[in-house]
PDB file of C-alpha atoms and ligand atoms in Angstrom:
ATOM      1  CA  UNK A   1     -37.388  51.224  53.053  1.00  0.00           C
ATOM      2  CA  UNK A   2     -35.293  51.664  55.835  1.00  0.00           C
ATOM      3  CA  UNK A   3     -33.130  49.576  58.151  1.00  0.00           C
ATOM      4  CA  UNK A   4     -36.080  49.257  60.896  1.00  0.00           C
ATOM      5  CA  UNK A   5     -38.822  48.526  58.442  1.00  0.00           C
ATOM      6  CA  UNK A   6     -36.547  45.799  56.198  1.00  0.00           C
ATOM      7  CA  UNK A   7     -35.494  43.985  59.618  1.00  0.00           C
ATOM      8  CA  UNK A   8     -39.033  44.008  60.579  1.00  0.00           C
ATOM      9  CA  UNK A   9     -39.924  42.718  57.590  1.00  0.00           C
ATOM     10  CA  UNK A  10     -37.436  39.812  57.400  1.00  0.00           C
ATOM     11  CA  UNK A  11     -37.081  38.379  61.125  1.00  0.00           C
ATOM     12  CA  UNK A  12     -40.005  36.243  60.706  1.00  0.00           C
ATOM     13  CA  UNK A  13     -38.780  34.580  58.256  1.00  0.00           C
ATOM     14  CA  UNK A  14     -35.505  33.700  59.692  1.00  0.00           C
ATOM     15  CA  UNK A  15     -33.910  31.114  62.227  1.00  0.00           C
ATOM     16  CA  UNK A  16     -32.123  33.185  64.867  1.00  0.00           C
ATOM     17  CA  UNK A  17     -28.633  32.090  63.922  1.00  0.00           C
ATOM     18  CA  UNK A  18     -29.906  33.574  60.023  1.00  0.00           C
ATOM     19  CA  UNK A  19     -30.922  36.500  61.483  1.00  0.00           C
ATOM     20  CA  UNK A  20     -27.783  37.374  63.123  1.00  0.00           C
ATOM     21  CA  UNK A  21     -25.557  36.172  60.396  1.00  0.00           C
ATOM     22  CA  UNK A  22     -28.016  38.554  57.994  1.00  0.00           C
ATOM     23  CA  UNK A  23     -27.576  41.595  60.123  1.00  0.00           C
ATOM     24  CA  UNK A  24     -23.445  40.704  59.756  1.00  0.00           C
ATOM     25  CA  UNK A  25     -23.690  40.263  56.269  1.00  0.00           C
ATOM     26  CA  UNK A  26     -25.405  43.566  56.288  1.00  0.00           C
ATOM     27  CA  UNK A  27     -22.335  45.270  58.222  1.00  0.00           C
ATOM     28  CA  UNK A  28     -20.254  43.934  55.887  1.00  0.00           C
ATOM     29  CA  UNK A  29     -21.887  44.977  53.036  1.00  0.00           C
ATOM     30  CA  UNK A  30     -22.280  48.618  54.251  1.00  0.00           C
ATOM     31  CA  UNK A  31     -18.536  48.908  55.054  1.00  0.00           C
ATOM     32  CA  UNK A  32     -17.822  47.332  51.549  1.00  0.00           C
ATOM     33  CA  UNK A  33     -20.226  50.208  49.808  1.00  0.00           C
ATOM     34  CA  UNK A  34     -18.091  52.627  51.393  1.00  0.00           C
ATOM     35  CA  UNK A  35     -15.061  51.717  50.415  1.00  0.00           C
ATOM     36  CA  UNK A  36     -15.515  51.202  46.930  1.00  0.00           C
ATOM     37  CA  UNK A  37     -18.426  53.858  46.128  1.00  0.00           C
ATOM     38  CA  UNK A  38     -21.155  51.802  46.314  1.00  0.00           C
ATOM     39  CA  UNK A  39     -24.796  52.862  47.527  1.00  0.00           C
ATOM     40  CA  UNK A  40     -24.624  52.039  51.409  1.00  0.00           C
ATOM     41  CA  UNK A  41     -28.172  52.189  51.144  1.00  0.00           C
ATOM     42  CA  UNK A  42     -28.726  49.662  48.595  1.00  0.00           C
ATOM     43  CA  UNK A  43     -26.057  47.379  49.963  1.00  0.00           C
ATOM     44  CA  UNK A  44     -27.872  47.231  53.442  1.00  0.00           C
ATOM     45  CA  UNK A  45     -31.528  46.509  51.951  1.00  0.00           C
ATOM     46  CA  UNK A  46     -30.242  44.017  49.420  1.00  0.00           C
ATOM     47  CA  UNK A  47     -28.165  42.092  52.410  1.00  0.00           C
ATOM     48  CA  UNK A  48     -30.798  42.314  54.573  1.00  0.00           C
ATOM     49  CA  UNK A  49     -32.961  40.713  52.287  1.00  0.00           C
ATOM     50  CA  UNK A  50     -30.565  38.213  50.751  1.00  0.00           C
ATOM     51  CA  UNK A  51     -31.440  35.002  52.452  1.00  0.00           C
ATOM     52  CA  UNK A  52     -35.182  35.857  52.560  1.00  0.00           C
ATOM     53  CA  UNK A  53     -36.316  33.152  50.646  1.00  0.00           C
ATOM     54  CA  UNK A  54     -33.759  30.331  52.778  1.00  0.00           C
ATOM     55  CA  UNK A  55     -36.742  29.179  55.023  1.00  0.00           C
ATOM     56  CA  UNK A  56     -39.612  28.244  52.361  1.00  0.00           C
ATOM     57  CA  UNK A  57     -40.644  25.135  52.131  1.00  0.00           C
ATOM     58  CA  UNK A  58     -39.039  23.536  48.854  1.00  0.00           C
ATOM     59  CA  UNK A  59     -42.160  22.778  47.316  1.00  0.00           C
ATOM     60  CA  UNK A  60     -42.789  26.666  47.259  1.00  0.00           C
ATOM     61  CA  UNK A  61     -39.642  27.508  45.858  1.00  0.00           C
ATOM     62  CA  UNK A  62     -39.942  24.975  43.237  1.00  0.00           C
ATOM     63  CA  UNK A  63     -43.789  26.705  42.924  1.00  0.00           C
ATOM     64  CA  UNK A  64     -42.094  30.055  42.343  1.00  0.00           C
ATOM     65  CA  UNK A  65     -39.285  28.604  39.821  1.00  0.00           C
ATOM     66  CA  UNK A  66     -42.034  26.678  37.963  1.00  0.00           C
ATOM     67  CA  UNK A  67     -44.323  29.984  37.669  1.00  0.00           C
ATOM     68  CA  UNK A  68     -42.089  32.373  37.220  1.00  0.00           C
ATOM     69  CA  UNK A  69     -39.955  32.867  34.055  1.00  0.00           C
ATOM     70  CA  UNK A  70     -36.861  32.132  36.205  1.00  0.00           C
ATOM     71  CA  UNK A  71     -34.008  29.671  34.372  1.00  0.00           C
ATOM     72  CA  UNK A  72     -35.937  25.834  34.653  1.00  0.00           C
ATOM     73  CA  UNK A  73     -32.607  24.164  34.778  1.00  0.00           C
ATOM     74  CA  UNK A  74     -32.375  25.317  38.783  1.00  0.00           C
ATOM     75  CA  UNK A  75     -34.731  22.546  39.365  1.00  0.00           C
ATOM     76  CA  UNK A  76     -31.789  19.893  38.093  1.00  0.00           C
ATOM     77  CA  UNK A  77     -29.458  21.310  40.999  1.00  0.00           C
ATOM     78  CA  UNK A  78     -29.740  21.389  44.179  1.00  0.00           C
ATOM     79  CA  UNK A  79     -32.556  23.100  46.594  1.00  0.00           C
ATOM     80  CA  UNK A  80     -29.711  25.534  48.338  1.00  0.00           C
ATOM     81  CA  UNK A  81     -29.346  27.524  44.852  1.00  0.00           C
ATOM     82  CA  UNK A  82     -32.847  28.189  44.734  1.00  0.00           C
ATOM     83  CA  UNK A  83     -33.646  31.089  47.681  1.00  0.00           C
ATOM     84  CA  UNK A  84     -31.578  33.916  45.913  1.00  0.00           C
ATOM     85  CA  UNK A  85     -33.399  33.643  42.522  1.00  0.00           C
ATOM     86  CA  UNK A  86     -36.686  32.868  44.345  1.00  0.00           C
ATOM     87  CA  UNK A  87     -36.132  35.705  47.208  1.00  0.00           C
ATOM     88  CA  UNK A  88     -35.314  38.232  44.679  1.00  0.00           C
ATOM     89  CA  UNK A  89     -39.130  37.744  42.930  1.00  0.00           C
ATOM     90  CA  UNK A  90     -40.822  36.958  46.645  1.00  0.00           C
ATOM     91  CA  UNK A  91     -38.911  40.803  47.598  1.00  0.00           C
ATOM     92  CA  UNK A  92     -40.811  42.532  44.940  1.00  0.00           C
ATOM     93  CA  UNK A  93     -43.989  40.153  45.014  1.00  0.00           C
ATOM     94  CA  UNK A  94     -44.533  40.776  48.866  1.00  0.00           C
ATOM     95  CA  UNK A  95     -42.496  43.902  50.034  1.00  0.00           C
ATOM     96  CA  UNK A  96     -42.522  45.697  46.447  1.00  0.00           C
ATOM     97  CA  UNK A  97     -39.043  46.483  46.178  1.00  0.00           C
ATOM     98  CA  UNK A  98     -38.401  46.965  42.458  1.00  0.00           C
ATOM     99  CA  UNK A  99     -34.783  47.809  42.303  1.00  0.00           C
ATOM    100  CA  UNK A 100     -33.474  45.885  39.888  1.00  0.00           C
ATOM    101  CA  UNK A 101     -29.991  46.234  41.051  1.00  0.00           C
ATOM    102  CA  UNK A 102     -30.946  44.786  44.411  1.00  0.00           C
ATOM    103  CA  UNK A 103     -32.694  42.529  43.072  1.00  0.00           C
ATOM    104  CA  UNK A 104     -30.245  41.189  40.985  1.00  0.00           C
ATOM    105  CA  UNK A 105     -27.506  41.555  43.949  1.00  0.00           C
ATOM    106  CA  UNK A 106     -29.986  38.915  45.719  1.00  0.00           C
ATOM    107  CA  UNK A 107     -30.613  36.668  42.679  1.00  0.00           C
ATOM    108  CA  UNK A 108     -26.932  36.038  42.226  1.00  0.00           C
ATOM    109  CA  UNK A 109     -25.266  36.150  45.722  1.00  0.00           C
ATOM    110  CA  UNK A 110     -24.949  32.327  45.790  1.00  0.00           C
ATOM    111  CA  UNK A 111     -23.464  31.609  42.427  1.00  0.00           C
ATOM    112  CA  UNK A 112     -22.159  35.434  40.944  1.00  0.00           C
ATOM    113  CA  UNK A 113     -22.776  35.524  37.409  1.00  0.00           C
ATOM    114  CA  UNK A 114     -21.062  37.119  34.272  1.00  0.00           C
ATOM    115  CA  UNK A 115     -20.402  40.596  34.392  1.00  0.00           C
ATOM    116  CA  UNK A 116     -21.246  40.933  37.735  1.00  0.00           C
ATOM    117  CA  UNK A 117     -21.616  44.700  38.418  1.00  0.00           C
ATOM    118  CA  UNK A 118     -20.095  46.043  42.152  1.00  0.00           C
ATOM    119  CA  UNK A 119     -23.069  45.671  44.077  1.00  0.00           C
ATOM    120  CA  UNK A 120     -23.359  41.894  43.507  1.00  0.00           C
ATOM    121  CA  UNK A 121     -19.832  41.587  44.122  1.00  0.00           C
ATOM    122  CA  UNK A 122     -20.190  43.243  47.504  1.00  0.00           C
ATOM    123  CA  UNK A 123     -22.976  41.237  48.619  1.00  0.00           C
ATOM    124  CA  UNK A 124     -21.449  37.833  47.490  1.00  0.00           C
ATOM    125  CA  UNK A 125     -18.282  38.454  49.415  1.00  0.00           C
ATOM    126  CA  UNK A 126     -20.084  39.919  52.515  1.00  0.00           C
ATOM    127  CA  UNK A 127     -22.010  36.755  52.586  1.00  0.00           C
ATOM    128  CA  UNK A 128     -18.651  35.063  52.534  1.00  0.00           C
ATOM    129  CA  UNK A 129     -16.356  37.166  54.540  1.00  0.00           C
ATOM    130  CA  UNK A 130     -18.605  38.084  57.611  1.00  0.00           C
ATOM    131  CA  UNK A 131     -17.407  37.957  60.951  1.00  0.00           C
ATOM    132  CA  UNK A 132     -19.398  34.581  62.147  1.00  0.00           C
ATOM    133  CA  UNK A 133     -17.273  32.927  59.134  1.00  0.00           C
ATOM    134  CA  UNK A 134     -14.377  30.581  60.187  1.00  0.00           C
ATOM    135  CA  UNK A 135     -12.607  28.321  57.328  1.00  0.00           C
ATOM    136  CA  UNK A 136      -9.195  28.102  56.549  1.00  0.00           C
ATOM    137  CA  UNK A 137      -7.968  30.448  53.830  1.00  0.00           C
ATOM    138  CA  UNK A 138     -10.862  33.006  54.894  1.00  0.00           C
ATOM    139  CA  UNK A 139      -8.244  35.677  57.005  1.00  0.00           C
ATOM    140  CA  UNK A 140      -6.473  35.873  53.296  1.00  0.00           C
ATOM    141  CA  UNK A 141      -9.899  36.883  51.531  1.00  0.00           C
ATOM    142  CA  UNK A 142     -10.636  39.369  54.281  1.00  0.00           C
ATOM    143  CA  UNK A 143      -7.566  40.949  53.558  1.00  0.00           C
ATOM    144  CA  UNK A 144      -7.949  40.995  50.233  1.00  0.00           C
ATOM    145  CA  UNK A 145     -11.185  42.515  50.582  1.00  0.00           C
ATOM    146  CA  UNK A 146     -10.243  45.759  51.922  1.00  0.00           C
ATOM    147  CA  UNK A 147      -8.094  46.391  49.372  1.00  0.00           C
ATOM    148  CA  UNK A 148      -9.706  44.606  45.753  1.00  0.00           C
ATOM    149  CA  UNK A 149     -13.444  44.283  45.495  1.00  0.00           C
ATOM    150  CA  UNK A 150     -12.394  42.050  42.277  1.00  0.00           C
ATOM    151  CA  UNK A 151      -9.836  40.206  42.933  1.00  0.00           C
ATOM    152  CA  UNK A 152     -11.851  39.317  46.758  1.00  0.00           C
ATOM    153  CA  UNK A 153     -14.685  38.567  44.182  1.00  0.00           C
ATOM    154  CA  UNK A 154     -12.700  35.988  41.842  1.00  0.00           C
ATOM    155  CA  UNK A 155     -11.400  34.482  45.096  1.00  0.00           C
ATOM    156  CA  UNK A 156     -14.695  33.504  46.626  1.00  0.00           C
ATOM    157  CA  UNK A 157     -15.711  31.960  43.069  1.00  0.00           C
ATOM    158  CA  UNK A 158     -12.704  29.995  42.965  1.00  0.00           C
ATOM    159  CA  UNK A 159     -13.580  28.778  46.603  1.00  0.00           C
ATOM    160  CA  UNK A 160     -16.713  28.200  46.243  1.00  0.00           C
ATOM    161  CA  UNK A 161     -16.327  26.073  42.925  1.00  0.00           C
ATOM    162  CA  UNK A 162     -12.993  24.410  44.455  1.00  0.00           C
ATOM    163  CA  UNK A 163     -15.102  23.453  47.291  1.00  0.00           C
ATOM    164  CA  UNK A 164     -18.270  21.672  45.559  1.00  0.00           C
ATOM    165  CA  UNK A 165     -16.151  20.336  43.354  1.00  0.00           C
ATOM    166  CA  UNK A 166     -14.191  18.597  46.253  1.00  0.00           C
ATOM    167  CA  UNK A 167     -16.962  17.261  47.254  1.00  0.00           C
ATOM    168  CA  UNK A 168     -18.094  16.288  44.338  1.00  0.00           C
ATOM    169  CA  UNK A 169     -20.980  18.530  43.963  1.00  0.00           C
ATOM    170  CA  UNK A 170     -22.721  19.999  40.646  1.00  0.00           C
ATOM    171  CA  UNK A 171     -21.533  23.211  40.219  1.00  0.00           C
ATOM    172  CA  UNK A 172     -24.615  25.587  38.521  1.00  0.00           C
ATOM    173  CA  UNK A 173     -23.494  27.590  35.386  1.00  0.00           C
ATOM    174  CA  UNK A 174     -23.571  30.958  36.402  1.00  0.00           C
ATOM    175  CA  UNK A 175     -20.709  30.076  39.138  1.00  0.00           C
ATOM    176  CA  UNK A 176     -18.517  29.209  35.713  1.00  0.00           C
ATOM    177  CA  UNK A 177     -19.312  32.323  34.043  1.00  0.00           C
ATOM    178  CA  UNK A 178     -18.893  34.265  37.291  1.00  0.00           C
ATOM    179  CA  UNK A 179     -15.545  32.780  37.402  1.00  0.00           C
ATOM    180  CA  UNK A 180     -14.590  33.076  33.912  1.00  0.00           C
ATOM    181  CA  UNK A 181     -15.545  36.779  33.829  1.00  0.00           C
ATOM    182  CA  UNK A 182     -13.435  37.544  36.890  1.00  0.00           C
ATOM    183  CA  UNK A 183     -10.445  35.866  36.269  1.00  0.00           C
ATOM    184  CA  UNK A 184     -10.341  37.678  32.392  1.00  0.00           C
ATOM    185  CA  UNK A 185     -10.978  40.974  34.148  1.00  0.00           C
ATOM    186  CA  UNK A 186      -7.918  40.240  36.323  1.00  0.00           C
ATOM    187  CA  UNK A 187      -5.710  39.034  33.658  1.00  0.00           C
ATOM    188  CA  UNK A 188      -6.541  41.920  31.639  1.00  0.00           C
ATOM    189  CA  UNK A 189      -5.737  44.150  34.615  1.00  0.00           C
ATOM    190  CA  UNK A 190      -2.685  43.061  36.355  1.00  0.00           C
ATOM    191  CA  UNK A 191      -1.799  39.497  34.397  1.00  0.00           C
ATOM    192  CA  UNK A 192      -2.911  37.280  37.210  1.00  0.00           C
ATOM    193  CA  UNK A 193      -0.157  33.536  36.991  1.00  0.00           C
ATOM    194  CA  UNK A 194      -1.384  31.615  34.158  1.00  0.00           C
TER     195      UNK A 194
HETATM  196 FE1  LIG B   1     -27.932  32.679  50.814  1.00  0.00          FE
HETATM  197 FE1  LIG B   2     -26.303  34.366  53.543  1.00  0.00          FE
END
């Protein structure tokens, strides 16, 4: 599917503002792909189609997660972890995109997830590092991001937990193992403190 076709596909479905902040995650993405060897291809349909899902009504999302043989335990957290898993079955159930590694890329943008492979890593920082993005400590993950697709990774875990945590938000598991995975893949690379 190409660019045309996949924004045709999910503008519908999207406020303006998530729209344009899709079509920047996309940019982002695609640069990402290109500087560490990724499909550019695959990074633009799976960020175009990353927050496909956003805009269901939650009883449909907690249809799909019901019906589906996606993880039951999303139901005991909250709503906003629901449209990557969700979008990543409604993709291939209505637009028959089989991919698995986009699919996957979508499922776990939110949270990451163990062993995260490089395309999920490039689509969960684009979604954090885009241009419309302004919070403090983000110019430092930018940076980092042009030169460490892992170590960007790790930080936007660590954020992302740090912040729900702060707020004292449940945290869903995969964040943990995302987390967990990147930080030993650091430490066994370049002894990150601690
Ligand atoms: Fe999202
Ligand atoms: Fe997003």
């Amino acid at each position: 599917m190409n660019r045309n076709e996949a924004i045709k596909r999910i503008k519908p479905h999207l406020t303006k503002e998530r729209y344009e902040h899709t079509l920047r995650v996309a940019d982002t993405a695609i640069e990402l792909a290109g500087v560490y060897g990724e499909s550019e291809e695959k990074a633009q349909l799976a960020a175009l189609f990353h927050d496909y899902a956003k805009y269901r009504p939650i009883e449909e999302l907690k249809h799909w997660i019901i019906k589906s043989n996606l993880p039951k335990d999303l139901l005991d957290y909250h709503h906003e972890l629901w449209h990557g898993p969700v979008g990543s079955i409604l993709i291939e159930y209505e637009h028959g995109i089989q991919d698995s590694i986009i699919k996957n890329a979508i499922y776990y943008h939110t949270t990451g997830r163990a062993y995260m492979n490089k395309l999920d890593m490039i689509l969960f920082v684009a979604d954090y590092i885009e241009p419309g993005r302004d919070f403090p400590g983000l110019e430092e993950v930018r940076r980092i991001a042009k030169k460490d697709l892992i170590k960007t990774a790790w930080m936007v875990s660590r954020n992302t937990i740090n912040y729900l945590m702060s707020r004292n938000n449940t945290v869903y598991p995969d964040s943990f193992y995302a987390y967990n995975y990147l930080t030993r893949k650091i430490k066994r690379k370049d002894g990150l403190n601690g």
